[in-house]
Amino acid sequence: MSLSRKEVEHIALLARLELSDEEIIRYADQLSAILEHVAALQELETEHIPPTSSVLPLRSGLRSDEPRPGLDTSRALQNAPDSEKDQFRVPPVLD
Amino acid sequence: MADFKECSLQAMLKGMRDGDFSSRELTSFFLDRIDALEGRIHAFLSLKPESALQQADRADALYVEWRAKKRASIPSLLGLPIAVKDVLCVDGFPCTCGSRILENFHPPFNATSVQRLLDEGVIIVGKTNMDEFAMGSSTENSAFGPTHNPWNVEHVPGGSSGGSAAAVAARMIPAALATDTGGSVRQPASFCGVTGIKPTYGRVSRYGLIAYGSSLDTAGVMAHSAQDVEMLLRVMAGFDPRDATTSDLPVFSPLEDQNDLHGLRIGLPMEYFIEGIQPEVDVAVKEAVRQLEQHGAQVLQVSLPHTRYALPVYYLIAPAEASANLARFDGVRYGLRVEEEDLIPMYLRTRGRGFGAEVKRRIMLGTYALSAGYYDAYYGQAQKVRTLIKQDFEKAFEFVDVIAAPIAPTTAFKLGQHTDDPLAMYLEDVFTLPANLAGVPGLAFPVGFDGNGLPIGMQLMGPQFSEQNLFRAASVYQSFTDFHQRVPLDVQ
């Protein structure tokens, strides 16, 4: 299993990571080696094995719909890189 | 001033209650140790010594009132100084996760595990160093520089909770919170010679624990004895309406004094005693098990046949979950933002610059494993093999109550030894990953030293929610050994 430069660039874009040329070359090598190692899983027959997404029996997390105190706006915004009028401010999303 | 290096947490609390010494004396002792050693160990990312002393004075005032019968009760951990791994939110401290992207993040709330300890009166002195976002086995992935092992500063303390383990080992703090997603409590505890618990998944709330692999993350604690660790975990544990995966099972009852293990069946998994393991580690673990046998336990061979698949399963599931969890660091609500005219370039630059090499590697790996066309072959198959690993434990626990095993194939390696080869670093985790995949508890404690004077640890694993059994066995072991009480020569 070997990843091409193009594949690495595609994954990096999906993951919203800007990578340098040097990083792209290094990750292509390293990710290929890791994928080769994890390929060992393919040798197991698992057609009838259910997947595990949680080790505990899932139960409903619903609670009664009653108002209760939460973070006030100033604390919720205290870490914002940019905010205006009690809202997070971001660069334009639409052209 | 009294020397608290070899004082148990229980003795510290009793001394303060009896008025033998004050919280100010106790807290000052550890602050002085931090002052003297932090330059060599680098266990902390932030410290608040003045605030700690103010809290100590308030605790002392409460003790005085209580002894004068002016108040009926006092919190159970009043005036006890502790540290917290920098992945758990503590209001009043930054929470960096060892990452540039959160360098200036100040959480507006406390993690539930932290809040419960604060409610019992602990004093949080500082936040400890860690591999960035808890991804690593050496604390070398911290964006703020590595932590050094107090037993030999040229060696790593393990990771990702290396700061907590090193601080406890060096007696810079008597106890520290840590987290374990693939071994991050147990492996540094082993490398630094301290006692640490990775609880059952769901035993301790993850609210306020900055997520890495949500189906694997657990919050635990490190100190010097099973009794002390048990006392703190009991406070941290229990149902939390803010974490839907916490269990509403009752929290275990306090440990009773005993020195007999009759009726306890201990399993030795053959897959954990393999070629390539450092012979001294193999010998020390087997010797510890033999001593538990002499104290009444019954020892049986067990098999966990899918152990060798734990590494590939973990390094698909954890990065996949991480790639989703770390999507929240996008320069909008908190953390670093690299300003750009448009949104997508802002995301790309912010994340490209904010994350370190290992974090980017795992985000890439996870994104790949979840991407169209590869999901079934990688992530889907890993989830199925996770079921087989979980079933291995369920079958073994039909015959034994506890499984004893090494924690890492070697003792603490040297700084820089694995930094160029991520896969070699991942192989450090082979013995710790299975417990996270199965959601079972694991207790790490020291069982010897190698020829270079570096600690050797052992882990006891049990069925889900059987922490009490692990504490009981380790506590008996610690009643006739002194490995857990030794202080590194370098920092005495």
Coordinates of N, CA and C in Angstrom, one line a residue, chain B residues 85-213:
Chain B
K85 N -3.4 17.0 34.4 CA -2.9 17.0 33.0 C -3.5 18.1 32.2
D86 N -2.8 18.7 31.3 CA -3.3 19.9 30.6 C -4.3 19.5 29.5
V87 N -5.0 18.4 29.6 CA -6.0 18.0 28.6 C -7.4 18.2 29.3
L88 N -7.4 18.3 30.7 CA -8.6 18.5 31.4 C -8.8 20.0 31.8
C89 N -10.0 20.4 31.5 CA -10.3 21.9 31.7 C -10.3 22.2 33.2
V90 N -9.6 23.3 33.6 CA -9.6 23.8 34.9 C -9.8 25.3 34.8
D91 N -11.0 25.8 35.3 CA -11.2 27.3 35.2 C -10.2 28.0 36.0
G92 N -9.6 29.0 35.3 CA -8.5 29.8 36.0 C -7.1 29.4 35.5
F93 N -7.0 28.3 34.8 CA -5.7 27.9 34.1 C -5.9 27.8 32.6
P94 N -4.9 28.1 31.8 CA -5.0 27.8 30.4 C -5.1 26.3 30.2
C95 N -5.6 25.8 29.1 CA -5.7 24.4 28.8 C -5.2 24.2 27.4
T96 N -3.9 23.9 27.3 CA -3.2 23.9 26.0 C -3.3 22.5 25.2
C97 N -3.5 21.4 26.0 CA -3.3 20.1 25.4 C -1.9 19.9 24.8
G98 N -1.0 20.7 25.2 CA 0.4 20.6 24.7 C 0.5 21.0 23.2
S99 N -0.5 21.9 22.8 CA -0.6 22.3 21.4 C -0.5 23.8 21.2
R100 N 0.2 24.2 20.2 CA 0.2 25.7 19.8 C -1.2 26.2 19.5
I101 N -2.1 25.3 19.0 CA -3.4 25.7 18.5 C -4.3 26.1 19.7
L102 N -3.9 25.6 20.9 CA -4.7 26.0 22.1 C -3.8 26.8 23.1
E103 N -2.7 27.4 22.6 CA -1.8 28.0 23.5 C -2.4 29.0 24.4
N104 N -3.4 29.8 23.9 CA -4.0 30.8 24.7 C -5.5 30.5 25.1
F105 N -5.8 29.2 25.2 CA -7.2 28.8 25.5 C -7.4 28.8 27.0
H106 N -8.4 29.5 27.5 CA -8.8 29.6 28.9 C -10.2 29.0 29.0
P107 N -10.3 27.7 29.5 CA -11.7 27.2 29.5 C -12.5 27.9 30.5
P108 N -13.8 28.1 30.2 CA -14.7 28.8 31.1 C -15.4 27.8 32.1
F109 N -14.9 26.6 32.2 CA -15.6 25.7 33.1 C -14.6 24.6 33.6
N110 N -15.0 23.8 34.6 CA -14.1 22.7 35.1 C -14.6 21.4 34.5
A111 N -13.7 20.5 34.2 CA -14.0 19.1 33.9 C -14.7 18.6 35.1
T112 N -15.7 17.6 34.9 CA -16.4 17.0 36.1 C -15.4 16.3 37.0
S113 N -14.4 15.6 36.5 CA -13.5 14.9 37.4 C -12.7 15.9 38.2
V114 N -12.4 17.0 37.7 CA -11.7 18.1 38.4 C -12.7 18.7 39.4
Q115 N -13.9 19.0 39.0 CA -14.9 19.7 39.9 C -15.1 18.9 41.1
R116 N -15.2 17.5 41.0 CA -15.5 16.7 42.1 C -14.4 16.7 43.1
L117 N -13.1 16.8 42.6 CA -12.0 16.9 43.5 C -12.0 18.2 44.2
L118 N -12.3 19.3 43.5 CA -12.3 20.6 44.0 C -13.4 20.7 45.1
D119 N -14.5 20.1 44.9 CA -15.6 20.1 45.9 C -15.1 19.4 47.2
E120 N -14.2 18.5 47.1 CA -13.6 17.9 48.3 C -12.4 18.6 48.8
G121 N -12.1 19.8 48.3 CA -11.1 20.6 48.9 C -9.7 20.6 48.4
V122 N -9.4 19.9 47.2 CA -8.0 19.8 46.7 C -7.6 21.2 46.2
I123 N -6.3 21.4 46.2 CA -5.7 22.6 45.7 C -5.0 22.3 44.4
I124 N -5.4 22.9 43.3 CA -4.7 22.6 42.0 C -3.5 23.6 41.8
V125 N -2.3 23.0 41.8 CA -1.1 23.8 41.8 C -0.7 24.1 40.4
G126 N -0.9 23.2 39.5 CA -0.5 23.4 38.1 C -1.0 22.4 37.1
K127 N -0.8 22.6 35.8 CA -1.2 21.8 34.8 C 0.1 21.1 34.2
T128 N 0.0 19.8 33.9 CA 1.2 19.0 33.5 C 1.3 18.9 32.0
N129 N 2.6 18.7 31.6 CA 3.0 18.5 30.2 C 2.5 17.2 29.6
M130 N 2.3 17.2 28.3 CA 1.8 16.0 27.7 C 2.1 16.0 26.2
D131 N 2.1 14.8 25.5 CA 2.1 14.8 24.1 C 0.9 15.5 23.6
E132 N 1.1 16.3 22.5 CA 0.1 17.1 21.9 C -1.2 16.3 21.7
F133 N -2.3 16.8 22.3 CA -3.6 16.2 22.2 C -3.6 14.7 22.6
A134 N -2.6 14.4 23.5 CA -2.5 13.0 24.1 C -2.0 12.0 23.1
M135 N -1.4 12.5 22.0 CA -1.0 11.5 20.9 C 0.5 11.3 21.0
G136 N 0.9 10.3 21.7 CA 2.3 10.0 21.8 C 2.6 9.1 23.0
S137 N 3.8 8.6 23.1 CA 4.2 7.7 24.1 C 5.5 8.1 24.8
S138 N 5.8 9.4 24.7 CA 7.1 9.9 25.3 C 7.1 11.3 25.8
T139 N 6.0 12.0 25.5 CA 5.8 13.4 25.8 C 6.8 14.3 25.0
E140 N 7.4 13.7 24.0 CA 8.3 14.5 23.1 C 7.4 15.2 22.1
N141 N 6.1 14.8 21.9 CA 5.3 15.5 21.0 C 4.6 16.8 21.6
S142 N 5.0 17.2 22.8 CA 4.5 18.4 23.3 C 5.1 19.6 22.5
A143 N 4.2 20.6 22.2 CA 4.7 21.7 21.4 C 5.6 22.6 22.3
F144 N 5.6 22.3 23.6 CA 6.3 23.2 24.6 C 7.5 22.5 25.1
G145 N 8.1 21.5 24.4 CA 9.3 20.8 24.8 C 9.0 19.6 25.7
P146 N 9.9 18.6 25.6 CA 9.7 17.3 26.3 C 9.8 17.4 27.8
T147 N 9.2 16.5 28.5 CA 9.5 16.2 29.9 C 10.6 15.2 30.1
H148 N 11.4 15.3 31.1 CA 12.5 14.4 31.4 C 12.1 13.4 32.5
N149 N 12.6 12.2 32.4 CA 12.3 11.1 33.4 C 13.2 11.4 34.6
P150 N 12.5 11.5 35.8 CA 13.3 11.9 37.0 C 14.3 10.8 37.4
W151 N 14.1 9.5 36.9 CA 15.1 8.5 37.2 C 16.4 8.6 36.4
N152 N 16.3 9.2 35.2 CA 17.4 9.5 34.4 C 17.0 10.5 33.3
V153 N 17.4 11.7 33.5 CA 16.9 12.8 32.7 C 17.2 12.7 31.2
E154 N 18.0 11.8 30.8 CA 18.3 11.5 29.4 C 17.2 10.6 28.8
H155 N 16.3 10.1 29.6 CA 15.3 9.2 29.2 C 13.9 9.9 29.2
V156 N 13.0 9.3 28.4 CA 11.6 9.9 28.3 C 10.9 9.4 29.6
P157 N 9.8 10.2 29.9 CA 9.0 9.8 31.1 C 7.8 8.9 30.6
G158 N 7.8 8.6 29.3 CA 6.6 7.9 28.7 C 5.6 9.0 28.4
G159 N 4.5 8.5 27.8 CA 3.4 9.5 27.4 C 2.1 8.8 27.2
S160 N 1.1 9.5 27.0 CA 1.2 10.9 26.8 C 1.2 11.7 28.1
S161 N 0.8 11.1 29.3 CA 0.8 11.8 30.5 C 2.1 11.9 31.2
G162 N 3.2 12.2 30.5 CA 4.5 12.2 31.0 C 4.8 13.2 32.1
G163 N 4.1 14.4 31.9 CA 4.3 15.5 32.9 C 3.7 15.0 34.3
S164 N 2.6 14.4 34.3 CA 1.9 14.0 35.5 C 2.8 12.9 36.2
A165 N 3.3 11.9 35.4 CA 4.0 10.8 35.9 C 5.4 11.3 36.5
A166 N 6.0 12.2 35.7 CA 7.4 12.7 36.2 C 7.2 13.6 37.4
A167 N 6.2 14.4 37.5 CA 5.9 15.3 38.6 C 5.7 14.4 39.9
V168 N 4.9 13.4 39.8 CA 4.6 12.5 40.9 C 5.9 11.8 41.3
A169 N 6.6 11.2 40.3 CA 7.8 10.4 40.6 C 8.8 11.3 41.3
A170 N 9.0 12.5 40.9 CA 10.0 13.4 41.5 C 9.5 14.1 42.8
R171 N 8.3 13.7 43.2 CA 7.7 14.3 44.4 C 7.6 15.8 44.3
M172 N 7.3 16.3 43.1 CA 7.0 17.7 42.9 C 5.5 18.0 43.2
I173 N 4.8 16.9 43.2 CA 3.3 16.9 43.6 C 3.0 15.5 44.1
P174 N 2.1 15.4 45.1 CA 1.8 14.1 45.6 C 0.9 13.2 44.7
A175 N 0.1 13.9 43.9 CA -0.8 13.1 43.0 C -1.2 14.0 41.8
A176 N -1.5 13.3 40.7 CA -1.8 14.1 39.5 C -2.9 13.4 38.7
L177 N -3.8 14.1 38.1 CA -4.7 13.5 37.1 C -4.0 13.3 35.8
A178 N -4.5 12.2 35.1 CA -3.9 11.9 33.8 C -5.1 11.2 33.0
T179 N -4.8 11.0 31.7 CA -5.8 10.4 30.9 C -5.2 9.2 30.1
D180 N -6.0 8.3 29.7 CA -5.5 7.1 29.0 C -6.5 6.7 27.9
T181 N -6.0 6.9 26.7 CA -6.8 6.5 25.5 C -6.2 5.2 24.9
G182 N -4.9 5.0 25.0 CA -4.2 3.8 24.5 C -3.1 3.4 25.4
G183 N -3.0 3.9 26.6 CA -1.9 3.6 27.5 C -1.3 4.8 28.2
S184 N -1.9 5.9 28.0 CA -1.3 7.2 28.5 C -1.3 7.4 30.0
V185 N -2.0 6.6 30.8 CA -1.7 6.6 32.2 C -0.7 5.6 32.5
R186 N -0.9 4.4 32.0 CA -0.2 3.2 32.5 C 1.3 3.2 32.0
Q187 N 1.6 3.6 30.8 CA 2.9 3.5 30.3 C 3.8 4.6 30.9
P188 N 3.4 5.8 31.1 CA 4.3 6.8 31.9 C 4.4 6.4 33.3
A189 N 3.3 5.8 33.9 CA 3.4 5.4 35.3 C 4.5 4.3 35.4
S190 N 4.5 3.4 34.4 CA 5.5 2.4 34.4 C 6.9 2.9 34.3
F191 N 7.1 3.8 33.3 CA 8.4 4.4 33.0 C 8.9 5.3 34.2
C192 N 8.0 5.8 35.0 CA 8.4 6.7 36.1 C 8.3 6.0 37.5
G193 N 7.8 4.8 37.5 CA 7.7 4.1 38.8 C 6.6 4.6 39.7
V194 N 5.5 5.0 39.2 CA 4.4 5.4 40.0 C 3.2 4.5 39.8
T195 N 2.1 4.7 40.7 CA 0.9 3.9 40.6 C -0.1 4.7 39.9
G196 N -0.8 4.1 38.9 CA -1.8 4.9 38.1 C -2.9 4.0 37.6
I197 N -4.1 4.5 37.6 CA -5.3 3.8 37.2 C -5.9 4.3 35.9
K198 N -6.1 3.4 34.9 CA -6.9 3.7 33.8 C -8.3 3.0 34.1
P199 N -9.3 3.8 34.5 CA -10.5 3.2 34.9 C -11.3 2.5 33.7
T200 N -12.3 1.8 34.1 CA -13.3 1.3 33.1 C -13.8 2.5 32.3
Y201 N -14.0 2.3 31.0 CA -14.6 3.3 30.1 C -16.0 3.6 30.7
G202 N -16.3 4.8 31.0 CA -17.6 5.2 31.6 C -17.6 5.3 33.1
R203 N -16.5 5.0 33.7 CA -16.5 5.1 35.2 C -16.3 6.5 35.6
V204 N -15.5 7.3 34.9 CA -15.3 8.7 35.2 C -15.8 9.6 34.0
S205 N -16.4 10.6 34.3 CA -17.0 11.5 33.3 C -15.9 12.1 32.4
R206 N -16.2 12.2 31.1 CA -15.2 12.8 30.2 C -15.6 14.3 29.9
Y207 N -16.6 14.8 30.6 CA -17.0 16.2 30.4 C -15.8 17.1 30.8
G208 N -15.3 17.9 29.9 CA -14.2 18.8 30.2 C -12.9 18.1 29.9
L209 N -12.9 16.9 29.4 CA -11.7 16.2 28.9 C -11.6 16.5 27.4
I210 N -10.6 17.2 26.9 CA -10.6 17.6 25.5 C -10.4 16.3 24.7
A211 N -11.4 16.0 23.8 CA -11.5 14.6 23.2 C -10.4 14.3 22.2
Y212 N -9.9 13.1 22.3 CA -9.0 12.5 21.3 C -9.8 11.4 20.6
G213 N -9.9 10.2 21.2 CA -10.7 9.1 20.7 C -11.8 8.9 21.6

